Every structure is written in C-alpha cells, then in structure tokens.
CSV table of C-alpha atoms and ligand atoms in Angstrom, one decimal:
chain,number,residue,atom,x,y,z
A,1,UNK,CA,0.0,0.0,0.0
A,2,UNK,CA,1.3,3.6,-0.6
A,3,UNK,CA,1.9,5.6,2.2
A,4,UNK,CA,-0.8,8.3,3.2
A,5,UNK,CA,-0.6,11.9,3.8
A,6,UNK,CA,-2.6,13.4,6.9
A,7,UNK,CA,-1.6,17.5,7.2
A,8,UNK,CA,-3.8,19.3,9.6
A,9,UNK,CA,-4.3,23.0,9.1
A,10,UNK,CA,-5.4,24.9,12.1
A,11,UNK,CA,-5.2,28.3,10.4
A,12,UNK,CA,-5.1,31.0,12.6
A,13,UNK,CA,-7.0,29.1,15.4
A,14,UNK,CA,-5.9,27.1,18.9
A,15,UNK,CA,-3.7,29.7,21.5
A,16,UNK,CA,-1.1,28.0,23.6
A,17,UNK,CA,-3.1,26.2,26.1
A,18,UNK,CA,-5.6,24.6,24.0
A,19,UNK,CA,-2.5,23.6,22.0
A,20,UNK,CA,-0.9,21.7,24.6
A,21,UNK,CA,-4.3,20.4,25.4
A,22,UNK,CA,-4.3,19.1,21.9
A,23,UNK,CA,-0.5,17.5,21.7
A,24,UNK,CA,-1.4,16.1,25.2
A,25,UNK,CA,-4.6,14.2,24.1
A,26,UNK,CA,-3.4,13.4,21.0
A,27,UNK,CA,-0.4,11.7,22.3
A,28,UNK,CA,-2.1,9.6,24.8
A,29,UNK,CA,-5.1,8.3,22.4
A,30,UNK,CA,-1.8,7.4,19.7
A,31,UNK,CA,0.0,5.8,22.1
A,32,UNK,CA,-3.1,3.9,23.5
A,33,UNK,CA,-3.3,2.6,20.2
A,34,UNK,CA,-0.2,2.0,19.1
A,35,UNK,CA,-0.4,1.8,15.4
A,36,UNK,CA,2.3,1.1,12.8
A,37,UNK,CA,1.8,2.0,9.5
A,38,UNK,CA,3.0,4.4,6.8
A,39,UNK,CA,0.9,7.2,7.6
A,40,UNK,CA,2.9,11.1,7.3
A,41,UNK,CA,1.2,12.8,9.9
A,42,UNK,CA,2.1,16.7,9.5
A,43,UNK,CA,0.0,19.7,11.7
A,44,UNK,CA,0.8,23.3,10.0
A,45,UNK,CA,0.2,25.4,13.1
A,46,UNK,CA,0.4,29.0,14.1
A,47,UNK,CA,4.2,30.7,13.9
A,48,UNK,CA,3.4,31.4,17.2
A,49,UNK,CA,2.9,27.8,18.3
A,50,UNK,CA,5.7,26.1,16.0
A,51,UNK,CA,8.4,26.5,18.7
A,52,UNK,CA,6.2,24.8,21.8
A,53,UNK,CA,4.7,22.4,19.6
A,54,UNK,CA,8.5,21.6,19.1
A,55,UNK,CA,9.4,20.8,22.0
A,56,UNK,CA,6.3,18.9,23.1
A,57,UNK,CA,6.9,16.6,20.5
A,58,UNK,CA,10.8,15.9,20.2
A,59,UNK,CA,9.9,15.6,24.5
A,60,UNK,CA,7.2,12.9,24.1
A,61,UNK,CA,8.2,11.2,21.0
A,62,UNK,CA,5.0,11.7,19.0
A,63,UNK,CA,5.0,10.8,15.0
A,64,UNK,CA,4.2,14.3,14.2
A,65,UNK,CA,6.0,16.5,12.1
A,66,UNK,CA,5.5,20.4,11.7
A,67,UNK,CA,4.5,22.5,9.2
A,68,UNK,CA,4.0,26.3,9.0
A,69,UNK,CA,1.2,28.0,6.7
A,70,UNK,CA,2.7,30.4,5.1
A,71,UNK,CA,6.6,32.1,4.1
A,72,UNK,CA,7.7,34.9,3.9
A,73,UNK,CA,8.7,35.5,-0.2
A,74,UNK,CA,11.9,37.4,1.0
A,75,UNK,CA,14.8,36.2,2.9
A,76,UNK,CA,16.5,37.7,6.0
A,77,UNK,CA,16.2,41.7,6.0
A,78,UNK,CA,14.0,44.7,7.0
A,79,UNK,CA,10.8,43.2,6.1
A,80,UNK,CA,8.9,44.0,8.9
A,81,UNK,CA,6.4,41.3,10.1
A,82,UNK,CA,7.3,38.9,7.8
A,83,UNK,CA,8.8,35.2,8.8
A,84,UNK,CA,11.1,33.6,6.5
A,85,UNK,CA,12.3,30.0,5.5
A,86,UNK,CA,15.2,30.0,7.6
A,87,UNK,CA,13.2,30.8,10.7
A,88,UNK,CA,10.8,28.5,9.9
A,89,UNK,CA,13.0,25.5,9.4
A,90,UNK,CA,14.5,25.9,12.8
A,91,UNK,CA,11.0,24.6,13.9
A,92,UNK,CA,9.3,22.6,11.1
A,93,UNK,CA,10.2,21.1,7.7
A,94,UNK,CA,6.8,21.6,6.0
A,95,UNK,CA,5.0,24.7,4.2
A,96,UNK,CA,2.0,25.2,2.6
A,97,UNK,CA,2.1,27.7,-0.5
A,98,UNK,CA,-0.5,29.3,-2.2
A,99,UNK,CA,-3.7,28.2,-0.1
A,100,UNK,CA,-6.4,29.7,-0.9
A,101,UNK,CA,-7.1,31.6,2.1
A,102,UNK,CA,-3.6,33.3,1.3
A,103,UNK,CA,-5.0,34.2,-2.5
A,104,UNK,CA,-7.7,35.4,-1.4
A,105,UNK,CA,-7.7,37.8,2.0
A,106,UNK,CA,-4.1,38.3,1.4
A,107,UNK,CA,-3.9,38.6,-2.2
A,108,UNK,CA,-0.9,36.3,-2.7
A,109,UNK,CA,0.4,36.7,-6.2
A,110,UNK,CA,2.0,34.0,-8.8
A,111,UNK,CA,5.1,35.9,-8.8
A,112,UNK,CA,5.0,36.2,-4.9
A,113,UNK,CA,4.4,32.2,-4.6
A,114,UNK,CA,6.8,31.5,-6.8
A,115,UNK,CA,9.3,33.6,-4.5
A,116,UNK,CA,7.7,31.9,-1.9
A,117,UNK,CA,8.9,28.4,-2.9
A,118,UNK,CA,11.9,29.7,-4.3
A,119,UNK,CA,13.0,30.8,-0.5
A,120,UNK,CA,11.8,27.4,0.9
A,121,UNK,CA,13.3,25.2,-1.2
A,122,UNK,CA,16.9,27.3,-0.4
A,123,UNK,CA,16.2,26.3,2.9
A,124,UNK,CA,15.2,22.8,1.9
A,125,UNK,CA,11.4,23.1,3.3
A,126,UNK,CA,9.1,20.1,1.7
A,127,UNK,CA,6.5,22.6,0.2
A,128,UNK,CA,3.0,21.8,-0.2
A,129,UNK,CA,1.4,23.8,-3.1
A,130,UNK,CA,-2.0,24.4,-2.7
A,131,UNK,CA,-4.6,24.9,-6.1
A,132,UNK,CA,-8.2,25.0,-6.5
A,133,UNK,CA,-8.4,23.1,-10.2
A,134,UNK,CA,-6.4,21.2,-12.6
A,135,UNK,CA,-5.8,24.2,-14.4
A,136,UNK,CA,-3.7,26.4,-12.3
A,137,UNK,CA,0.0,26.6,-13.1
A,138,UNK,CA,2.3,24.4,-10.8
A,139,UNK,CA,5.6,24.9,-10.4
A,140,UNK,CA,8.3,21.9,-10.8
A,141,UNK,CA,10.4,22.3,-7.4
A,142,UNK,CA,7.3,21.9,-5.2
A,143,UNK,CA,6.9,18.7,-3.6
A,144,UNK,CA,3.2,17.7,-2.8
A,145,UNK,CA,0.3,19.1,-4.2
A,146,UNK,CA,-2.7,19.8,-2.3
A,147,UNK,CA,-6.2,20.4,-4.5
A,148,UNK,CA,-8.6,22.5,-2.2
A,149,UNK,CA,-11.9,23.2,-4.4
A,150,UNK,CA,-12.5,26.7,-2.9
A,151,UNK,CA,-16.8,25.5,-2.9
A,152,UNK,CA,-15.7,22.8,-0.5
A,153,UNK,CA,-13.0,24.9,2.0
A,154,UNK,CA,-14.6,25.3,5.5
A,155,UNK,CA,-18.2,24.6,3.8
A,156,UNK,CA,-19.1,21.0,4.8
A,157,UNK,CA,-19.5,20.0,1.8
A,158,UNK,CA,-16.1,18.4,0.1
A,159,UNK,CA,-16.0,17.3,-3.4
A,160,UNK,CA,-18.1,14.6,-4.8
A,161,UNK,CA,-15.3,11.8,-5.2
A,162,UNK,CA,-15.8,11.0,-8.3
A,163,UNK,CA,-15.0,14.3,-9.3
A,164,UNK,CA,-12.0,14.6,-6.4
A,165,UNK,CA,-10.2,11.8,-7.6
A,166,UNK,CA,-10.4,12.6,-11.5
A,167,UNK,CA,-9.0,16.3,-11.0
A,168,UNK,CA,-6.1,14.4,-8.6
A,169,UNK,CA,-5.6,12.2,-11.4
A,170,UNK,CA,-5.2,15.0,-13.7
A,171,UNK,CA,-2.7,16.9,-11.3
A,172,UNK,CA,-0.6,13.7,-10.7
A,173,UNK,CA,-0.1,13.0,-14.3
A,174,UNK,CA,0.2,16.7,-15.0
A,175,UNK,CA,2.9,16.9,-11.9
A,176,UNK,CA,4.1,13.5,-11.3
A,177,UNK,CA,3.8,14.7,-7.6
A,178,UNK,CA,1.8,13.2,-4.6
A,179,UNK,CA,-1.7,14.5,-4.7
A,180,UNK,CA,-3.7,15.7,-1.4
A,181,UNK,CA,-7.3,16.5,-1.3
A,182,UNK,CA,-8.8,18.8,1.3
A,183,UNK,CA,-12.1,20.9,1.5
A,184,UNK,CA,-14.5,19.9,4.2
A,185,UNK,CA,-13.1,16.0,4.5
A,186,UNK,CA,-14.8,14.7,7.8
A,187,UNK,CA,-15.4,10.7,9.2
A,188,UNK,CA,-18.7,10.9,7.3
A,189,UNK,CA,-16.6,12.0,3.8
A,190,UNK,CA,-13.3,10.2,4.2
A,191,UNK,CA,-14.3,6.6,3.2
A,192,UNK,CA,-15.8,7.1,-0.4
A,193,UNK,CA,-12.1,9.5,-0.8
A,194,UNK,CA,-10.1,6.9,0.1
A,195,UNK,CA,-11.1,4.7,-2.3
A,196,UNK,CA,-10.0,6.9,-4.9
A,197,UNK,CA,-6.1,5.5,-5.9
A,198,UNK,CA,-5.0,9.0,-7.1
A,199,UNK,CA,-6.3,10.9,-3.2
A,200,UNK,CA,-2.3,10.4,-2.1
A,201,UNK,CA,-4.1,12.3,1.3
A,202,UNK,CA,-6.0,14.9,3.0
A,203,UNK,CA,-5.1,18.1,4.0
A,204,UNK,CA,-7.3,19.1,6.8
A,205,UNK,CA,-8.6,22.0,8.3
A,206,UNK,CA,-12.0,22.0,11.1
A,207,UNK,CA,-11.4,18.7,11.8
A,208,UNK,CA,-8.1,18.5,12.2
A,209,UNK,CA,-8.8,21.2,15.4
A,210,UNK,CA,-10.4,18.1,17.9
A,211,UNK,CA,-7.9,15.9,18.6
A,212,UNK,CA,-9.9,12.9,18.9
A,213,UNK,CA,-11.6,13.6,15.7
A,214,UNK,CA,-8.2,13.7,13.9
A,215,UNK,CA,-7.0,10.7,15.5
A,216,UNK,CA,-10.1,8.8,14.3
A,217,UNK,CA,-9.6,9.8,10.5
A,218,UNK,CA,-6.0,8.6,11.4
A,219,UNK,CA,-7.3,5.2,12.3
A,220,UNK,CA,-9.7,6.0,8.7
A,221,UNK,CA,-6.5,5.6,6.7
A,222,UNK,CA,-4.4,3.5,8.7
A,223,UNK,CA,-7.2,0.8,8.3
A,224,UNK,CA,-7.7,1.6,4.8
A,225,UNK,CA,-4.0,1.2,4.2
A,226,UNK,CA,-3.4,-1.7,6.0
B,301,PGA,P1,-11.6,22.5,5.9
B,301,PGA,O1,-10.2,23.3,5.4
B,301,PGA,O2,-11.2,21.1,6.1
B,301,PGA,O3,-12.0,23.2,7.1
B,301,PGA,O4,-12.5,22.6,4.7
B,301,PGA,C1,-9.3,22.7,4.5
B,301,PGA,C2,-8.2,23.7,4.2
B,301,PGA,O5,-8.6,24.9,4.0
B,301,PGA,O6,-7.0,23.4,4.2
C-alpha cells in the first residue's frame, strides 16, 4: 500500500493552552493505540505555536511533524512582520504555499508564490502547493500538491469523489507529484475519498482542530491502508 498523507491546518486558530491540550490528548489516544503503519502525519500550526509544539513533540516522541502556513517570499532583512524559511526551518520542515485563504484575503500573487517556494526550497522546506483546479499553473520544485476546491474549504461540503479523484488524477499525471485533497473532509466523507487511488491524502482543516476527531480519520487511513 502507498503511504498516506494526513496535514492538519489549524489556520489562525488554537492559543497556547488549547495547543498543549491538543498535543497532550493526542499523544495519549496514539499511544493507547499504538499503530504502525505508513501514515505522514504533519500539523501546519500558528508561527506562534511552531516553537512549543516543538518541543512537546521531540519531549514525548509523538510521530508528528510540523509545518508552518505560510513564508515569507523574502529572505533575512528589514521586512517588517514577515517570517522567513530559515526561521521557519529551525521549527518545522513543512510549508504550505498558495492556499487559498492566502489568494484570497491576502492577495498572494503568482510571482510572490513563486518567490515563496523559491525561499523554501533554499532552505530545503518540503512545500505543499496548494490549487483549487487542474488548471492552475504548478511549479516543478514543489513537492506535494494539495487540491482544495474553494466551494468545499470550511463549507461542509467536500467534493463529490468522483469528481475529487479525476481532477487528482489529472494533477498527478500533469505533476508527477503526490496528490492531497482537502475541502470539508470529515469521518462521514473520508471513506468514499479513500477509495480513490489517485487521493495520495488529506489536508485538513475544522477537523483536524479536535484531537480525537483527527485521531479517528488517522485510524480511517491507517485501516484503509493496512
Ligand atoms: P476545511 O479546510 O477542512 O475546514 O474545509 C481545509 C483547508 O482549507 O485546508
């Protein structure tokens, strides 16, 4: 079986405590269960939580890896505000480019995302490029793509997966890259998703902000995958 993507996206939600709260319950329902399998579990949390969420996990050993949401498109310098790839990889080894939160409130450019990956791949980030159709233009050094429908982000209603799995066909063969789905996936959507071979994994946002909820569409793919 190919190994499984989970990313979590808790945009700009969770403070510190509930954070902790999070890693702590998490943890223990993981370890309860110790599962083996092949599954990439990644959680792209606020800059502000990458440096506890750190050290919480290199403390208790937990199979989680970090990602941040965003990069700065400069590098070090008087850009006021901004937080760049080399900060960021003192923390976590993941990025998400382009989602399309960031095109839209934020008005992220092409030019600007391609700056953006350009800085993270200096400071070898795994980037995970985020597009709403089969359409969009992908640049070659990115390394996972993620395809968010914008009708199905934070909507509760993902993709019919018929649909799903033929546009993440389409980007595979277009990219010859791993292939995420995410908009709205949930334990009543993520069975009929898995069963589409070209879903490589789910990039997650509501759900992924209940621990126990996130665990259980871990144990989803981990029995799926088994
Ligand atoms: P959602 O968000 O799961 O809440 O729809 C997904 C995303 O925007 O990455």
């Amino acid at each position: 079986m190919k190994p499984y993507f989970l990313i979590g996206n808790w945009k700009s939600n969770i403070q510190l405590s509930e954070a902790m709260q999070w890693f702590q319950i998490f943890h223990d329902t993981f370890f309860k269960h110790s599962m083996i399998n092949e599954i990439l579990l990644v959680l792209c949390v606020p800059f502000t939580l990458l440096a506890p969420a750190r050290e919480f996990l290199a403390k208790y050993n937990t199979p989680i890896q970090l990602g941040a949401q965003d990069i700065s498109p400069f590098g070090k310098g008087a850009y006021t505000g901004e937080i760049n790839a080399d900060m960021i990889k003192e923390f976590a080894s993941y990025v998400l480019v382009g989602h399309s939160e960031r095109r839209r409130y934020f008005h992220e450019t092409k030019e600007e995302l391609e700056f953006e990956i350009l800085q993270a791949k200096t400071s070898d980030l795994t980037v995970i490029y985020c597009v709403s159709s089969e359409k969009d233009d992908i640049p070659q050094s990115i390394d996972v793509v993620a395809y968010e429908p914008v009708g199905a982000i934070g909507t509760g209603k993902p993709e019919d997966p018929e649909v799903a799995g033929r546009v993440c066909r389409k980007l595979k063969e277009k990219t010859g890259k791993p292939v995420l789905y995410g908009g709205s996936v949930s334990l009543d959507s993520i069975d009929g998703l898995l069963k589409k071979d070209a879903i490589d994994g789910f990039l997650i946002g509501k759900a992924s902000l209940d621990p126990e909820q996130f665990f259980k569409l871990y144990k989803h793919i981990a029995a799926y995958s088994a």
